PDB file of C-alpha atoms in Angstrom:
ATOM      1  CA  LEU A   1       3.547  -7.432   5.410  1.00  0.00           C
ATOM      2  CA  GLY A   2       7.173  -6.049   6.362  1.00  0.00           C
ATOM      3  CA  ASN A   3       6.614  -2.949   4.777  1.00  0.00           C
ATOM      4  CA  PHE A   4       3.195  -1.828   5.208  1.00  0.00           C
ATOM      5  CA  ALA A   5       4.785  -2.209   9.407  1.00  0.00           C
ATOM      6  CA  LYS A   6       7.733   0.121   8.124  1.00  0.00           C
ATOM      7  CA  ILE A   7       5.321   2.216   6.642  1.00  0.00           C
ATOM      8  CA  ASN A   8       2.568   2.450   9.627  1.00  0.00           C
ATOM      9  CA  PHE A   9       5.512   2.693  11.971  1.00  0.00           C
ATOM     10  CA  THR A  10       6.460   5.817  10.020  1.00  0.00           C
ATOM     11  CA  VAL A  11       3.580   7.672   9.685  1.00  0.00           C
ATOM     12  CA  LYS A  12       2.648   6.970  13.160  1.00  0.00           C
ATOM     13  CA  GLN A  13       6.403   8.651  13.867  1.00  0.00           C
ATOM     14  CA  THR A  14       5.358  12.018  11.316  1.00  0.00           C
ATOM     15  CA  GLY A  15       1.455  11.915  11.071  1.00  0.00           C
ATOM     16  CA  ASN A  16       2.689  12.009   7.798  1.00  0.00           C
ATOM     17  CA  PHE A  17       3.282  10.506   4.369  1.00  0.00           C
ATOM     18  CA  THR A  18       6.887  11.040   2.759  1.00  0.00           C
ATOM     19  CA  VAL A  19       7.284  11.016  -0.902  1.00  0.00           C
ATOM     20  CA  MET A  20       8.935   7.440  -0.354  1.00  0.00           C
ATOM     21  CA  GLU A  21       7.017   6.237   2.298  1.00  0.00           C
ATOM     22  CA  GLN A  22       4.644   7.040  -1.217  1.00  0.00           C
ATOM     23  CA  GLU A  23       6.673   5.080  -3.407  1.00  0.00           C
ATOM     24  CA  ARG A  24       7.484   2.347  -0.894  1.00  0.00           C
ATOM     25  CA  LEU A  25       3.880   2.348  -0.892  1.00  0.00           C
ATOM     26  CA  PHE A  26       2.874   1.790  -4.697  1.00  0.00           C
ATOM     27  CA  LYS A  27       5.382  -0.727  -4.720  1.00  0.00           C
ATOM     28  CA  VAL A  28       4.341  -2.840  -2.190  1.00  0.00           C
ATOM     29  CA  VAL A  29       0.660  -2.353  -4.332  1.00  0.00           C
ATOM     30  CA  ALA A  30       2.670  -3.351  -7.471  1.00  0.00           C
ATOM     31  CA  GLN A  31       3.380  -6.179  -6.100  1.00  0.00           C
ATOM     32  CA  ASN A  32       0.281  -7.153  -4.546  1.00  0.00           C
ATOM     33  CA  ASN A  33      -1.523  -7.522  -7.577  1.00  0.00           C
ATOM     34  CA  ILE A  34       1.874  -9.454  -9.175  1.00  0.00           C
ATOM     35  CA  ILE A  35       1.711 -12.793  -6.904  1.00  0.00           C
ATOM     36  CA  PHE A  36      -2.470 -12.311  -6.829  1.00  0.00           C
ATOM     37  CA  ILE A  37      -1.625 -12.666 -10.562  1.00  0.00           C
ATOM     38  CA  ASP A  38       1.307 -14.478 -10.657  1.00  0.00           C
ATOM     39  CA  MET A  39      -0.568 -17.604  -8.263  1.00  0.00           C
ATOM     40  CA  VAL A  40      -3.899 -17.771  -9.853  1.00  0.00           C
ATOM     41  CA  SER A  41      -3.010 -17.482 -13.667  1.00  0.00           C
ATOM     42  CA  LYS A  42       0.818 -18.589 -13.720  1.00  0.00           C
ATOM     43  CA  LEU A  43       1.054 -21.263 -10.793  1.00  0.00           C
ATOM     44  CA  GLY A  44      -2.590 -22.186 -12.011  1.00  0.00           C
ATOM     45  CA  LEU A  45      -2.814 -23.608  -8.723  1.00  0.00           C
ATOM     46  CA  LYS A  46      -6.964 -23.271  -7.827  1.00  0.00           C
ATOM     47  CA  ASP A  47      -7.513 -25.080 -11.443  1.00  0.00           C
ATOM     48  CA  ARG A  48      -8.024 -28.135 -12.051  1.00  0.00           C
ATOM     49  CA  SER A  49      -6.250 -30.269 -15.077  1.00  0.00           C
ATOM     50  CA  ASP A  50      -6.619 -30.837 -18.086  1.00  0.00           C
ATOM     51  CA  THR A  51      -5.786 -34.780 -17.050  1.00  0.00           C
ATOM     52  CA  ALA A  52      -7.957 -34.552 -14.546  1.00  0.00           C
ATOM     53  CA  TRP A  53     -10.498 -33.510 -16.326  1.00  0.00           C
ATOM     54  CA  ASN A  54     -10.144 -35.880 -19.257  1.00  0.00           C
ATOM     55  CA  MET A  55      -9.411 -38.805 -16.943  1.00  0.00           C
ATOM     56  CA  SER A  56     -11.232 -40.231 -15.028  1.00  0.00           C
ATOM     57  CA  GLN A  57      -8.695 -42.232 -12.569  1.00  0.00           C
ATOM     58  CA  TYR A  58      -5.929 -39.507 -12.071  1.00  0.00           C
ATOM     59  CA  GLU A  59      -9.110 -37.659 -10.438  1.00  0.00           C
ATOM     60  CA  THR A  60      -8.141 -39.209  -7.521  1.00  0.00           C
ATOM     61  CA  VAL A  61      -4.905 -38.715  -8.050  1.00  0.00           C
ATOM     62  CA  TYR A  62      -4.895 -35.069  -8.682  1.00  0.00           C
ATOM     63  CA  GLU A  63      -7.335 -34.723  -5.216  1.00  0.00           C
ATOM     64  CA  ALA A  64      -4.756 -37.007  -3.545  1.00  0.00           C
ATOM     65  CA  MET A  65      -1.712 -34.418  -4.182  1.00  0.00           C
ATOM     66  CA  LYS A  66      -4.233 -31.456  -3.689  1.00  0.00           C
ATOM     67  CA  GLY A  67      -4.889 -32.448  -0.198  1.00  0.00           C
ATOM     68  CA  GLU A  68      -1.144 -33.470   0.907  1.00  0.00           C
ATOM     69  CA  PHE A  69       0.564 -30.614  -0.610  1.00  0.00           C
ATOM     70  CA  GLU A  70      -2.407 -28.341   1.548  1.00  0.00           C
ATOM     71  CA  ILE A  71      -2.829 -26.351  -1.463  1.00  0.00           C
ATOM     72  CA  ASN A  72      -6.548 -25.129  -0.159  1.00  0.00           C
ATOM     73  CA  GLY A  73      -5.172 -24.021   3.281  1.00  0.00           C
ATOM     74  CA  ARG A  74      -1.653 -22.906   1.950  1.00  0.00           C
ATOM     75  CA  PHE A  75      -4.361 -20.820  -0.876  1.00  0.00           C
ATOM     76  CA  LYS A  76      -6.248 -19.381   1.805  1.00  0.00           C
ATOM     77  CA  HIS A  77      -3.374 -18.502   4.123  1.00  0.00           C
ATOM     78  CA  ILE A  78      -1.627 -16.519   1.439  1.00  0.00           C
ATOM     79  CA  GLN A  79      -4.943 -15.431   0.327  1.00  0.00           C
ATOM     80  CA  PHE A  80      -5.328 -13.729   4.145  1.00  0.00           C
ATOM     81  CA  LYS A  81      -1.932 -11.846   3.898  1.00  0.00           C
ATOM     82  CA  LEU A  82      -2.453 -10.714   0.161  1.00  0.00           C
ATOM     83  CA  ASP A  83      -5.645  -9.489   1.476  1.00  0.00           C
ATOM     84  CA  LEU A  84      -4.546  -7.526   4.852  1.00  0.00           C
ATOM     85  CA  ILE A  85      -2.304  -6.096   2.260  1.00  0.00           C
ATOM     86  CA  GLN A  86      -4.340  -5.316   0.286  1.00  0.00           C
ATOM     87  CA  GLN A  87      -6.401  -3.454   3.040  1.00  0.00           C
ATOM     88  CA  ASN A  88      -3.472  -1.387   4.167  1.00  0.00           C
ATOM     89  CA  ALA A  89      -2.796  -0.480   0.671  1.00  0.00           C
ATOM     90  CA  LYS A  90      -6.635   0.639   0.554  1.00  0.00           C
ATOM     91  CA  PHE A  91      -5.850   3.126   3.049  1.00  0.00           C
ATOM     92  CA  PHE A  92      -3.016   4.409   3.142  1.00  0.00           C
ATOM     93  CA  LEU A  93      -3.905   5.066  -1.184  1.00  0.00           C
ATOM     94  CA  GLU A  94      -7.323   6.777   0.697  1.00  0.00           C
ATOM     95  CA  ILE A  95      -5.240   8.999   2.720  1.00  0.00           C
ATOM     96  CA  LEU A  96      -3.249  10.150   0.224  1.00  0.00           C
ATOM     97  CA  HIS A  97      -6.044  10.771  -2.585  1.00  0.00           C
ATOM     98  CA  ASN A  98      -7.903  13.145   0.782  1.00  0.00           C
ATOM     99  CA  GLN A  99      -4.477  15.245   0.654  1.00  0.00           C
ATOM    100  CA  LYS A 100      -3.845  15.686  -2.433  1.00  0.00           C
ATOM    101  CA  THR A 101      -8.034  16.715  -2.344  1.00  0.00           C
ATOM    102  CA  ASN A 102      -7.485  18.846  -0.020  1.00  0.00           C
ATOM    103  CA  THR A 103      -4.743  20.416  -0.827  1.00  0.00           C
ATOM    104  CA  LEU A 104      -6.672  21.539  -3.968  1.00  0.00           C
ATOM    105  CA  GLU A 105      -9.553  22.663  -2.639  1.00  0.00           C
ATOM    106  CA  TRP A 106      -7.307  25.028  -0.341  1.00  0.00           C
ATOM    107  CA  ILE A 107      -5.942  26.104  -3.802  1.00  0.00           C
ATOM    108  CA  ILE A 108      -9.413  27.316  -4.946  1.00  0.00           C
ATOM    109  CA  ILE A 109      -9.832  28.831  -1.700  1.00  0.00           C
ATOM    110  CA  TRP A 110      -7.339  31.469  -2.521  1.00  0.00           C
ATOM    111  CA  LEU A 111      -8.293  31.979  -6.300  1.00  0.00           C
ATOM    112  CA  ILE A 112     -11.300  32.638  -6.043  1.00  0.00           C
ATOM    113  CA  SER A 113     -10.426  34.943  -2.963  1.00  0.00           C
ATOM    114  CA  LEU A 114      -7.996  36.872  -5.204  1.00  0.00           C
ATOM    115  CA  GLU A 115     -10.306  36.544  -7.919  1.00  0.00           C
ATOM    116  CA  CYS A 116     -13.139  38.432  -5.504  1.00  0.00           C
ATOM    117  CA  ILE A 117     -10.209  40.599  -3.934  1.00  0.00           C
ATOM    118  CA  LEU A 118      -9.793  41.814  -7.241  1.00  0.00           C
ATOM    119  CA  MET A 119     -13.204  42.401  -8.818  1.00  0.00           C
ATOM    120  CA  ILE A 120     -13.586  44.328  -5.219  1.00  0.00           C
ATOM    121  CA  LEU A 121     -10.628  46.965  -6.577  1.00  0.00           C
ATOM    122  CA  ASP A 122     -12.180  47.327  -9.909  1.00  0.00           C
ATOM    123  CA  MET A 123     -15.711  47.860  -8.202  1.00  0.00           C
ATOM    124  CA  SER A 124     -14.196  50.454  -6.109  1.00  0.00           C
ATOM    125  CA  GLY A 125     -12.502  51.961  -9.059  1.00  0.00           C
ATOM    126  CA  MET A 126      -8.631  51.033  -7.269  1.00  0.00           C
ATOM    127  CA  GLY A 127      -7.848  48.349  -9.485  1.00  0.00           C
ATOM    128  CA  THR A 128      -7.469  51.216 -12.791  1.00  0.00           C
ATOM    129  CA  GLN A 129      -4.391  52.852 -10.414  1.00  0.00           C
ATOM    130  CA  ILE A 130      -3.307  50.043  -9.012  1.00  0.00           C
ATOM    131  CA  MET A 131      -2.609  48.411 -12.786  1.00  0.00           C
ATOM    132  CA  ASN A 132      -1.290  52.282 -13.960  1.00  0.00           C
ATOM    133  CA  SER A 133       0.868  52.121 -11.528  1.00  0.00           C
ATOM    134  CA  LEU A 134       2.460  48.433 -12.336  1.00  0.00           C
ATOM    135  CA  PRO A 135       5.234  48.849 -14.757  1.00  0.00           C
ATOM    136  CA  SER A 136       4.597  47.678 -17.956  1.00  0.00           C
ATOM    137  CA  PHE A 137       6.299  45.279 -19.423  1.00  0.00           C
ATOM    138  CA  PRO A 138       6.941  45.194 -23.228  1.00  0.00           C
ATOM    139  CA  SER A 139       5.087  43.410 -25.808  1.00  0.00           C
ATOM    140  CA  LEU A 140       6.741  40.751 -27.283  1.00  0.00           C
TER     141      LEU A 140
END
């Protein structure tokens, strides 16, 4: 969450993402994914142990330990933080996507404009004059 606070502060001051913030954002998203995967798969916080499944007398011990260590509450708290990070990441990634899309749209507009200018010059007959006045390059 501290990294997002820094990114939010920088974007608030400058109004833009710098390359450094983009890299930091991608690292935070990756770290968020790693933490969540580790919690669920490696630690098995939400999985019932095989011993508790196979022997009913250990079921009560398992439930008592889960209550004593407040596993469900802690998991919900961590999940809330990870969801908050995920929402921030989604917001910033959408902004990055929109910026890139906007840039590409402007490139397309300029290319179409250039093509229209070349077509107008060619239709007016000035295109051949301009092309003939340009220096020729030796062919390879």
